[in-house]
XYZ file of C-alpha atoms in Angstrom:
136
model
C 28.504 3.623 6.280
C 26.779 5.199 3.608
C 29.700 7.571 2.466
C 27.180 10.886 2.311
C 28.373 13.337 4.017
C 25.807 14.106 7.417
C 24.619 17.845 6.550
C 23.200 16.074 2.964
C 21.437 13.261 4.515
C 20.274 15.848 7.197
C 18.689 18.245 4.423
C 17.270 15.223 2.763
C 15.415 13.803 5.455
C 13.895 17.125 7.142
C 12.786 17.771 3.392
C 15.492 21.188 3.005
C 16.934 19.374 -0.054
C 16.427 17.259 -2.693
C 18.649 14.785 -3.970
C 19.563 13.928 -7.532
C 18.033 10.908 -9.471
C 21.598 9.609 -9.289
C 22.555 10.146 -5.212
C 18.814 9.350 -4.748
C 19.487 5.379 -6.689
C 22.938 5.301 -4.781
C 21.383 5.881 -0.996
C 18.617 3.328 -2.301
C 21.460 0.600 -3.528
C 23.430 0.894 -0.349
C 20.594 1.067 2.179
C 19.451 -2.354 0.371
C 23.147 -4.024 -0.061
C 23.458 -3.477 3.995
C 20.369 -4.621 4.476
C 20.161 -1.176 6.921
C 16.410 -1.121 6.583
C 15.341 -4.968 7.176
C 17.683 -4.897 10.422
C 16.303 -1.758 11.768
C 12.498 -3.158 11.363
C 13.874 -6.378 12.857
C 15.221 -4.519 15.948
C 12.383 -2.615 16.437
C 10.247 -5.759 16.416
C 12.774 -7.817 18.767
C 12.277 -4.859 21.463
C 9.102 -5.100 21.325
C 8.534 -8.904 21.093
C 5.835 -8.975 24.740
C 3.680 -5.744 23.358
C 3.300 -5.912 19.523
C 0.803 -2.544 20.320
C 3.841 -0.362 20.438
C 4.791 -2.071 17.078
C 0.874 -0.934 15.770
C 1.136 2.617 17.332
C 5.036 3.061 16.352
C 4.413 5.672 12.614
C 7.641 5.249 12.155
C 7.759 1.461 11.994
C 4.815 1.500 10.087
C 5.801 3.685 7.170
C 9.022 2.032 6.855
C 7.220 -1.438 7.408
C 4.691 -0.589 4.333
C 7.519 0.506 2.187
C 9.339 -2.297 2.554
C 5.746 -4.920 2.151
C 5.151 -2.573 -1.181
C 8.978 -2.752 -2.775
C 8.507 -6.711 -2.490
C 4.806 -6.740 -3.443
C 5.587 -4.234 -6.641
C 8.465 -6.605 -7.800
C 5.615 -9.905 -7.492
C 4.041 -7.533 -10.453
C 0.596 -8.488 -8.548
C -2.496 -6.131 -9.532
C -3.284 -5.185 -6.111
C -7.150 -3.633 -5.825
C -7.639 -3.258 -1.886
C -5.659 -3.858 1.204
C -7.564 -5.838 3.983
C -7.034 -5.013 7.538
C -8.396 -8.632 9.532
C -8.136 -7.167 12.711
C -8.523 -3.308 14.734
C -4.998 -3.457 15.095
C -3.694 -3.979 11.691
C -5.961 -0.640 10.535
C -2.675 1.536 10.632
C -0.649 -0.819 8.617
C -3.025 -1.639 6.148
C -3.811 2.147 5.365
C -0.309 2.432 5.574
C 0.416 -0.094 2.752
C -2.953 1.359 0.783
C -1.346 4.858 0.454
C 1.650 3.149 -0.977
C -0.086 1.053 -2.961
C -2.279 3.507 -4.308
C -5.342 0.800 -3.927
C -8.429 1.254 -1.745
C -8.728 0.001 1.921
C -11.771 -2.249 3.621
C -11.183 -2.786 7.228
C -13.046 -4.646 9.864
C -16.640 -2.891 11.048
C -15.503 -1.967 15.016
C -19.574 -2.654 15.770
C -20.726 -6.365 15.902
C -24.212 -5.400 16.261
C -24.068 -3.871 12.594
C -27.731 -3.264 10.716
C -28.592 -4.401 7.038
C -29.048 -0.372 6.327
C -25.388 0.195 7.278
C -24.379 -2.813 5.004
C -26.747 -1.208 1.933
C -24.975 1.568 2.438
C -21.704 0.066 2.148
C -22.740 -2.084 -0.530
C -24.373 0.764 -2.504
C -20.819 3.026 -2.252
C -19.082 -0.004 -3.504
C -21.393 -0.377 -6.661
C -20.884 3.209 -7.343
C -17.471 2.782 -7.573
C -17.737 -0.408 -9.836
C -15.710 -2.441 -7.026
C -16.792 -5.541 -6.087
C -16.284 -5.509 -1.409
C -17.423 -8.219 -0.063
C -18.752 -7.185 3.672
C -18.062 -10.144 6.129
């Protein structure tokens, strides 16, 4: 499918070998022409349509998912400065997609009875950093 012979691929993906710049581009331009990546992530997710936690606990799926949500974000040329997790579930993605990213993270507070201290304290590292985070 890919015309790369299975011993190279092998050394490439258990980190034995590096490719060239130029094999590197070609793997990269064929994985996207056959789409081998999207329809992979899309299988994944059809298996697991009636338990989307597998999806959320799957590292696999989520690296690949975050590479994919930062090639498309990249070419939008968008100046990205944190990725927000809404929910306890979306934690992994979202730090996921941060790493890639290279931005900060700000993810939901897991405590609903959460003190004003805690919030200063938030607030304070925030300032430090010259970010504005807004705590909700």
């Amino acid at each position: 499918m890919l015309n790369i012979p299975f011993q190279s691929l092998w050394k490439y993906v258990n980190f034995i070998g590096v490719p060239s710049d130029e094999v590197a581009n070609e793997i990269l331009e064929k994985l996207s022409k056959l789409k081998i990546i999207e329809n992979t992530l899309n299988d994944v997710v059809k298996s697991n349509s009636n338990n989307y936690y597998n999806l959320v606990r799957n590292t696999g799926f989520i690296e690949l998912f975050a590479l994919v949500i930062e090639d498309k974000l990249r070419k939008l040329d968008l100046d990205i400065d944190f990725v927000f997790s809404l929910s306890e579930e979306g934690i992994s993605i979202a730090t996921s997609l941060a790493q890639e990213l290279g931005t900060e993270i700000c993810f939901p507070l897991m405590n609903r009875n959460i003190t004003e201290d805690i919030a200063k304290i938030l607030w304070y590292y925030s300032y430090s950093r010259k970010k504005d985070i807004n705590i909700c």
